Amino acid sequence: MVVSADLIEQLYIDKHSDMASWIKLLLYKHPEIYHHSVRVAMLAEKIAKPLELSLEDKGQLIRGCFLHDIGKSMIPREVVLRKESLSENQLEIIKLYPIIGAEMIESNPGFGSDIIHIVKYHQERWDGSGYPEGLNGEEIPYAARICAVIDTFDLMMSSRKDNRKYKVGDAKRELLKLRGTEFDPEIVNALTKLPDQVLNIFSLD
């Protein structure tokens, strides 16, 4: 099954009215982040096979990746999209969004712990340099480690990381440089072995 934006949204609109309103707020307030979230969910569907995820784990990963940035719906637009260096205060604000997002998810019954972990911990890094808790290595929940890799890959491809846009091959090479420091090597290897045409999904969102 190929994941589409409509299908991803349908997973929430019918069953979680609060979440539906938050998704609509994210689309209204930060359309760039909404479309990024859709692409990350699509990439989650693509990486599930080489990682040999079960059908249930795949579904949880796709849902969590779609919602990974939902906390940004509560962060001012000027802070979220600022390309210049953030002030210390702004940096502290932006670092709150995974916690805010996790609390939003927790307030809606029916979302599993994997989804909450993705939202809360996708900014943690393999070497312990991430946030919000500075977890490292396998302390970071597996699904969150997967989201961290594909989140960064899409940011490279969509030119929102380092103010430059990468081609697929260049983004793969950048991720390979970060194996064992920022990202789980196994997950980086799985993504970078996918064909370029599989990963180039910008015409699909």
PDB file of C-alpha atoms in Angstrom:
ATOM      1  CA  MET A   1       0.000   0.000   0.000  1.00  0.00           C
ATOM      2  CA  VAL A   2       1.380   3.385  -1.004  1.00  0.00           C
ATOM      3  CA  VAL A   3       0.742   6.082   1.566  1.00  0.00           C
ATOM      4  CA  SER A   4      -0.906   9.287   0.369  1.00  0.00           C
ATOM      5  CA  ALA A   5      -1.527  12.574   2.152  1.00  0.00           C
ATOM      6  CA  ASP A   6      -5.296  11.950   2.115  1.00  0.00           C
ATOM      7  CA  LEU A   7      -4.866   8.479   3.601  1.00  0.00           C
ATOM      8  CA  ILE A   8      -2.554   9.734   6.341  1.00  0.00           C
ATOM      9  CA  GLU A   9      -5.044  12.410   7.373  1.00  0.00           C
ATOM     10  CA  GLN A  10      -7.935   9.947   7.250  1.00  0.00           C
ATOM     11  CA  LEU A  11      -6.213   7.946   9.982  1.00  0.00           C
ATOM     12  CA  TYR A  12      -6.946  10.817  12.392  1.00  0.00           C
ATOM     13  CA  ILE A  13      -9.823  12.942  11.135  1.00  0.00           C
ATOM     14  CA  ASP A  14     -12.523  10.358  11.863  1.00  0.00           C
ATOM     15  CA  LYS A  15     -11.368   9.185  15.294  1.00  0.00           C
ATOM     16  CA  HIS A  16      -9.576  12.073  16.965  1.00  0.00           C
ATOM     17  CA  SER A  17     -11.419  15.384  16.685  1.00  0.00           C
ATOM     18  CA  ASP A  18      -8.849  17.314  18.723  1.00  0.00           C
ATOM     19  CA  MET A  19      -6.015  15.967  16.595  1.00  0.00           C
ATOM     20  CA  ALA A  20      -7.921  16.858  13.428  1.00  0.00           C
ATOM     21  CA  SER A  21      -8.168  20.467  14.570  1.00  0.00           C
ATOM     22  CA  TRP A  22      -4.463  20.560  15.439  1.00  0.00           C
ATOM     23  CA  ILE A  23      -3.534  19.148  12.029  1.00  0.00           C
ATOM     24  CA  LYS A  24      -5.653  21.821  10.364  1.00  0.00           C
ATOM     25  CA  LEU A  25      -3.971  24.451  12.550  1.00  0.00           C
ATOM     26  CA  LEU A  26      -0.540  23.180  11.492  1.00  0.00           C
ATOM     27  CA  LEU A  27      -1.576  23.359   7.823  1.00  0.00           C
ATOM     28  CA  TYR A  28      -2.908  26.903   8.281  1.00  0.00           C
ATOM     29  CA  LYS A  29      -0.078  28.209  10.449  1.00  0.00           C
ATOM     30  CA  HIS A  30       2.900  26.318   8.998  1.00  0.00           C
ATOM     31  CA  PRO A  31       1.970  24.837   5.584  1.00  0.00           C
ATOM     32  CA  GLU A  32       5.631  24.106   4.842  1.00  0.00           C
ATOM     33  CA  ILE A  33       5.879  21.951   7.966  1.00  0.00           C
ATOM     34  CA  TYR A  34       2.590  20.216   7.213  1.00  0.00           C
ATOM     35  CA  HIS A  35       3.804  19.142   3.760  1.00  0.00           C
ATOM     36  CA  HIS A  36       7.162  18.156   5.246  1.00  0.00           C
ATOM     37  CA  SER A  37       5.301  15.932   7.725  1.00  0.00           C
ATOM     38  CA  VAL A  38       3.393  14.265   4.884  1.00  0.00           C
ATOM     39  CA  ARG A  39       6.648  13.519   3.054  1.00  0.00           C
ATOM     40  CA  VAL A  40       8.279  12.149   6.201  1.00  0.00           C
ATOM     41  CA  ALA A  41       5.315   9.791   6.624  1.00  0.00           C
ATOM     42  CA  MET A  42       5.702   8.686   2.999  1.00  0.00           C
ATOM     43  CA  LEU A  43       9.402   8.044   3.573  1.00  0.00           C
ATOM     44  CA  ALA A  44       8.514   6.030   6.665  1.00  0.00           C
ATOM     45  CA  GLU A  45       6.441   3.726   4.459  1.00  0.00           C
ATOM     46  CA  LYS A  46       9.407   3.284   2.110  1.00  0.00           C
ATOM     47  CA  ILE A  47      12.029   2.520   4.766  1.00  0.00           C
ATOM     48  CA  ALA A  48       9.820   0.000   6.594  1.00  0.00           C
ATOM     49  CA  LYS A  49      10.635  -2.839   4.178  1.00  0.00           C
ATOM     50  CA  PRO A  50      14.462  -2.768   4.379  1.00  0.00           C
ATOM     51  CA  LEU A  51      14.183  -2.441   8.162  1.00  0.00           C
ATOM     52  CA  GLU A  52      11.866  -5.501   8.163  1.00  0.00           C
ATOM     53  CA  LEU A  53       9.216  -3.836  10.290  1.00  0.00           C
ATOM     54  CA  SER A  54       6.026  -5.718  11.060  1.00  0.00           C
ATOM     55  CA  LEU A  55       2.785  -4.401   9.586  1.00  0.00           C
ATOM     56  CA  GLU A  56       1.775  -3.045  12.982  1.00  0.00           C
ATOM     57  CA  ASP A  57       5.138  -1.333  13.579  1.00  0.00           C
ATOM     58  CA  LYS A  58       5.033   0.104  10.070  1.00  0.00           C
ATOM     59  CA  GLY A  59       1.621   1.623  10.722  1.00  0.00           C
ATOM     60  CA  GLN A  60       2.759   3.131  14.011  1.00  0.00           C
ATOM     61  CA  LEU A  61       5.874   4.542  12.337  1.00  0.00           C
ATOM     62  CA  ILE A  62       3.873   6.172   9.535  1.00  0.00           C
ATOM     63  CA  ARG A  63       1.415   7.721  11.988  1.00  0.00           C
ATOM     64  CA  GLY A  64       4.149   8.952  14.309  1.00  0.00           C
ATOM     65  CA  CYS A  65       6.151  10.448  11.465  1.00  0.00           C
ATOM     66  CA  PHE A  66       3.078  12.295  10.206  1.00  0.00           C
ATOM     67  CA  LEU A  67       2.612  13.774  13.675  1.00  0.00           C
ATOM     68  CA  HIS A  68       6.280  14.293  14.611  1.00  0.00           C
ATOM     69  CA  ASP A  69       6.130  18.094  14.249  1.00  0.00           C
ATOM     70  CA  ILE A  70       2.589  18.613  15.569  1.00  0.00           C
ATOM     71  CA  GLY A  71       3.955  20.531  18.570  1.00  0.00           C
ATOM     72  CA  LYS A  72       5.117  23.266  16.210  1.00  0.00           C
ATOM     73  CA  SER A  73       1.467  24.214  15.709  1.00  0.00           C
ATOM     74  CA  MET A  74       1.787  25.839  19.146  1.00  0.00           C
ATOM     75  CA  ILE A  75       5.087  27.646  18.412  1.00  0.00           C
ATOM     76  CA  PRO A  76       5.134  31.147  16.819  1.00  0.00           C
ATOM     77  CA  ARG A  77       5.678  31.044  13.061  1.00  0.00           C
ATOM     78  CA  GLU A  78       8.502  33.561  13.191  1.00  0.00           C
ATOM     79  CA  VAL A  79      10.449  31.294  15.528  1.00  0.00           C
ATOM     80  CA  VAL A  80       9.799  28.046  13.638  1.00  0.00           C
ATOM     81  CA  LEU A  81      10.757  29.401  10.209  1.00  0.00           C
ATOM     82  CA  ARG A  82      13.570  31.736  11.242  1.00  0.00           C
ATOM     83  CA  LYS A  83      16.660  31.008   9.111  1.00  0.00           C
ATOM     84  CA  GLU A  84      18.986  33.340  10.989  1.00  0.00           C
ATOM     85  CA  SER A  85      20.570  32.218  14.242  1.00  0.00           C
ATOM     86  CA  LEU A  86      18.023  31.911  17.027  1.00  0.00           C
ATOM     87  CA  SER A  87      18.435  33.889  20.217  1.00  0.00           C
ATOM     88  CA  GLU A  88      18.951  31.882  23.394  1.00  0.00           C
ATOM     89  CA  ASN A  89      15.328  32.476  24.347  1.00  0.00           C
ATOM     90  CA  GLN A  90      14.054  31.470  20.903  1.00  0.00           C
ATOM     91  CA  LEU A  91      16.192  28.332  20.995  1.00  0.00           C
ATOM     92  CA  GLU A  92      14.679  27.345  24.320  1.00  0.00           C
ATOM     93  CA  ILE A  93      11.194  27.901  22.865  1.00  0.00           C
ATOM     94  CA  ILE A  94      11.812  25.749  19.778  1.00  0.00           C
ATOM     95  CA  LYS A  95      13.234  22.951  21.911  1.00  0.00           C
ATOM     96  CA  LEU A  96       9.881  22.696  23.692  1.00  0.00           C
ATOM     97  CA  TYR A  97       7.958  21.543  20.643  1.00  0.00           C
ATOM     98  CA  PRO A  98       8.649  17.762  20.979  1.00  0.00           C
ATOM     99  CA  ILE A  99       7.429  17.874  24.577  1.00  0.00           C
ATOM    100  CA  ILE A 100       4.370  19.933  23.624  1.00  0.00           C
ATOM    101  CA  GLY A 101       3.620  17.544  20.760  1.00  0.00           C
ATOM    102  CA  ALA A 102       3.927  14.487  22.987  1.00  0.00           C
ATOM    103  CA  GLU A 103       1.541  16.030  25.514  1.00  0.00           C
ATOM    104  CA  MET A 104      -0.943  16.729  22.716  1.00  0.00           C
ATOM    105  CA  ILE A 105      -0.766  13.106  21.571  1.00  0.00           C
ATOM    106  CA  GLU A 106      -1.064  11.771  25.130  1.00  0.00           C
ATOM    107  CA  SER A 107      -4.265  13.773  25.612  1.00  0.00           C
ATOM    108  CA  ASN A 108      -5.929  11.797  22.801  1.00  0.00           C
ATOM    109  CA  PRO A 109      -6.784   8.193  23.740  1.00  0.00           C
ATOM    110  CA  GLY A 110      -5.936   5.539  21.205  1.00  0.00           C
ATOM    111  CA  PHE A 111      -2.401   6.572  20.256  1.00  0.00           C
ATOM    112  CA  GLY A 112       0.224   3.985  21.149  1.00  0.00           C
ATOM    113  CA  SER A 113       3.484   4.592  22.981  1.00  0.00           C
ATOM    114  CA  ASP A 114       5.499   4.281  19.749  1.00  0.00           C
ATOM    115  CA  ILE A 115       3.741   7.340  18.329  1.00  0.00           C
ATOM    116  CA  ILE A 116       4.297   9.318  21.523  1.00  0.00           C
ATOM    117  CA  HIS A 117       7.978   8.320  21.523  1.00  0.00           C
ATOM    118  CA  ILE A 118       8.440   9.418  17.904  1.00  0.00           C
ATOM    119  CA  VAL A 119       6.945  12.834  18.608  1.00  0.00           C
ATOM    120  CA  LYS A 120       8.896  13.329  21.831  1.00  0.00           C
ATOM    121  CA  TYR A 121      12.285  11.878  20.917  1.00  0.00           C
ATOM    122  CA  HIS A 122      12.853  12.395  17.158  1.00  0.00           C
ATOM    123  CA  GLN A 123      15.294  15.233  17.921  1.00  0.00           C
ATOM    124  CA  GLU A 124      17.489  13.040  20.120  1.00  0.00           C
ATOM    125  CA  ARG A 125      20.839  12.119  18.569  1.00  0.00           C
ATOM    126  CA  TRP A 126      22.889   8.909  18.625  1.00  0.00           C
ATOM    127  CA  ASP A 127      25.812  10.661  20.372  1.00  0.00           C
ATOM    128  CA  GLY A 128      23.601  12.268  23.026  1.00  0.00           C
ATOM    129  CA  SER A 129      23.734  15.778  21.554  1.00  0.00           C
ATOM    130  CA  GLY A 130      19.998  16.064  20.873  1.00  0.00           C
ATOM    131  CA  TYR A 131      16.969  17.128  22.900  1.00  0.00           C
ATOM    132  CA  PRO A 132      14.755  17.166  24.954  1.00  0.00           C
ATOM    133  CA  GLU A 133      16.493  14.647  27.273  1.00  0.00           C
ATOM    134  CA  GLY A 134      19.946  14.101  25.763  1.00  0.00           C
ATOM    135  CA  LEU A 135      19.371  10.385  25.225  1.00  0.00           C
ATOM    136  CA  ASN A 136      22.025   8.479  23.283  1.00  0.00           C
ATOM    137  CA  GLY A 137      22.373   5.269  21.300  1.00  0.00           C
ATOM    138  CA  GLU A 138      19.790   2.621  22.023  1.00  0.00           C
ATOM    139  CA  GLU A 139      18.331   4.691  24.873  1.00  0.00           C
ATOM    140  CA  ILE A 140      16.449   6.466  22.071  1.00  0.00           C
ATOM    141  CA  PRO A 141      13.306   4.527  21.085  1.00  0.00           C
ATOM    142  CA  TYR A 142      13.838   2.721  17.784  1.00  0.00           C
ATOM    143  CA  ALA A 143      10.933   4.359  15.936  1.00  0.00           C
ATOM    144  CA  ALA A 144      12.181   7.805  17.001  1.00  0.00           C
ATOM    145  CA  ARG A 145      15.641   6.947  15.626  1.00  0.00           C
ATOM    146  CA  ILE A 146      14.050   6.071  12.292  1.00  0.00           C
ATOM    147  CA  CYS A 147      12.083   9.317  12.222  1.00  0.00           C
ATOM    148  CA  ALA A 148      15.240  11.307  13.024  1.00  0.00           C
ATOM    149  CA  VAL A 149      16.978   9.976   9.910  1.00  0.00           C
ATOM    150  CA  ILE A 150      14.131  10.462   7.454  1.00  0.00           C
ATOM    151  CA  ASP A 151      13.202  13.838   8.976  1.00  0.00           C
ATOM    152  CA  THR A 152      16.728  15.107   8.348  1.00  0.00           C
ATOM    153  CA  PHE A 153      16.824  13.583   4.863  1.00  0.00           C
ATOM    154  CA  ASP A 154      13.645  15.434   3.873  1.00  0.00           C
ATOM    155  CA  LEU A 155      14.904  18.716   5.348  1.00  0.00           C
ATOM    156  CA  MET A 156      18.016  18.382   3.197  1.00  0.00           C
ATOM    157  CA  MET A 157      15.917  17.662   0.123  1.00  0.00           C
ATOM    158  CA  SER A 158      13.501  20.533   0.760  1.00  0.00           C
ATOM    159  CA  SER A 159      16.238  23.148   1.344  1.00  0.00           C
ATOM    160  CA  ARG A 160      15.128  23.975   4.898  1.00  0.00           C
ATOM    161  CA  LYS A 161      18.348  22.598   6.378  1.00  0.00           C
ATOM    162  CA  ASP A 162      21.440  24.827   6.141  1.00  0.00           C
ATOM    163  CA  ASN A 163      19.583  27.013   3.595  1.00  0.00           C
ATOM    164  CA  ARG A 164      20.527  24.745   0.707  1.00  0.00           C
ATOM    165  CA  LYS A 165      18.745  22.114  -1.313  1.00  0.00           C
ATOM    166  CA  TYR A 166      20.406  18.754  -1.837  1.00  0.00           C
ATOM    167  CA  LYS A 167      19.988  16.253  -4.634  1.00  0.00           C
ATOM    168  CA  VAL A 168      19.098  12.727  -3.488  1.00  0.00           C
ATOM    169  CA  GLY A 169      22.650  11.429  -3.866  1.00  0.00           C
ATOM    170  CA  ASP A 170      24.112  14.387  -1.996  1.00  0.00           C
ATOM    171  CA  ALA A 171      21.621  13.970   0.866  1.00  0.00           C
ATOM    172  CA  LYS A 172      22.527  10.274   1.121  1.00  0.00           C
ATOM    173  CA  ARG A 173      26.224  11.125   1.332  1.00  0.00           C
ATOM    174  CA  GLU A 174      25.589  13.688   4.058  1.00  0.00           C
ATOM    175  CA  LEU A 175      23.673  11.129   6.108  1.00  0.00           C
ATOM    176  CA  LEU A 176      26.461   8.587   5.685  1.00  0.00           C
ATOM    177  CA  LYS A 177      28.869  11.111   7.192  1.00  0.00           C
ATOM    178  CA  LEU A 178      26.637  11.290  10.268  1.00  0.00           C
ATOM    179  CA  ARG A 179      26.433   7.535  10.937  1.00  0.00           C
ATOM    180  CA  GLY A 180      27.388   6.746  14.485  1.00  0.00           C
ATOM    181  CA  THR A 181      27.407  10.391  15.547  1.00  0.00           C
ATOM    182  CA  GLU A 182      23.966  11.896  14.980  1.00  0.00           C
ATOM    183  CA  PHE A 183      22.172   8.812  13.654  1.00  0.00           C
ATOM    184  CA  ASP A 184      21.828   5.061  14.140  1.00  0.00           C
ATOM    185  CA  PRO A 185      24.133   3.499  11.493  1.00  0.00           C
ATOM    186  CA  GLU A 186      21.695   0.664  10.710  1.00  0.00           C
ATOM    187  CA  ILE A 187      18.911   3.088   9.835  1.00  0.00           C
ATOM    188  CA  VAL A 188      21.150   5.341   7.742  1.00  0.00           C
ATOM    189  CA  ASN A 189      22.354   2.291   5.820  1.00  0.00           C
ATOM    190  CA  ALA A 190      18.769   1.180   5.161  1.00  0.00           C
ATOM    191  CA  LEU A 191      17.711   4.564   3.806  1.00  0.00           C
ATOM    192  CA  THR A 192      20.792   5.194   1.681  1.00  0.00           C
ATOM    193  CA  LYS A 193      20.443   1.788  -0.008  1.00  0.00           C
ATOM    194  CA  LEU A 194      16.988   2.705  -1.329  1.00  0.00           C
ATOM    195  CA  PRO A 195      17.016   3.726  -5.024  1.00  0.00           C
ATOM    196  CA  ASP A 196      17.112   7.454  -5.708  1.00  0.00           C
ATOM    197  CA  GLN A 197      13.829   7.287  -7.635  1.00  0.00           C
ATOM    198  CA  VAL A 198      12.117   5.754  -4.604  1.00  0.00           C
ATOM    199  CA  LEU A 199      13.284   8.569  -2.341  1.00  0.00           C
ATOM    200  CA  ASN A 200      12.500  11.449  -4.692  1.00  0.00           C
ATOM    201  CA  ILE A 201       8.889  11.912  -3.566  1.00  0.00           C
ATOM    202  CA  PHE A 202       8.394  15.644  -4.022  1.00  0.00           C
ATOM    203  CA  SER A 203       6.032  15.133  -6.954  1.00  0.00           C
ATOM    204  CA  LEU A 204       3.776  12.998  -4.725  1.00  0.00           C
ATOM    205  CA  ASP A 205       2.830  15.400  -1.914  1.00  0.00           C
TER     206      ASP A 205
END
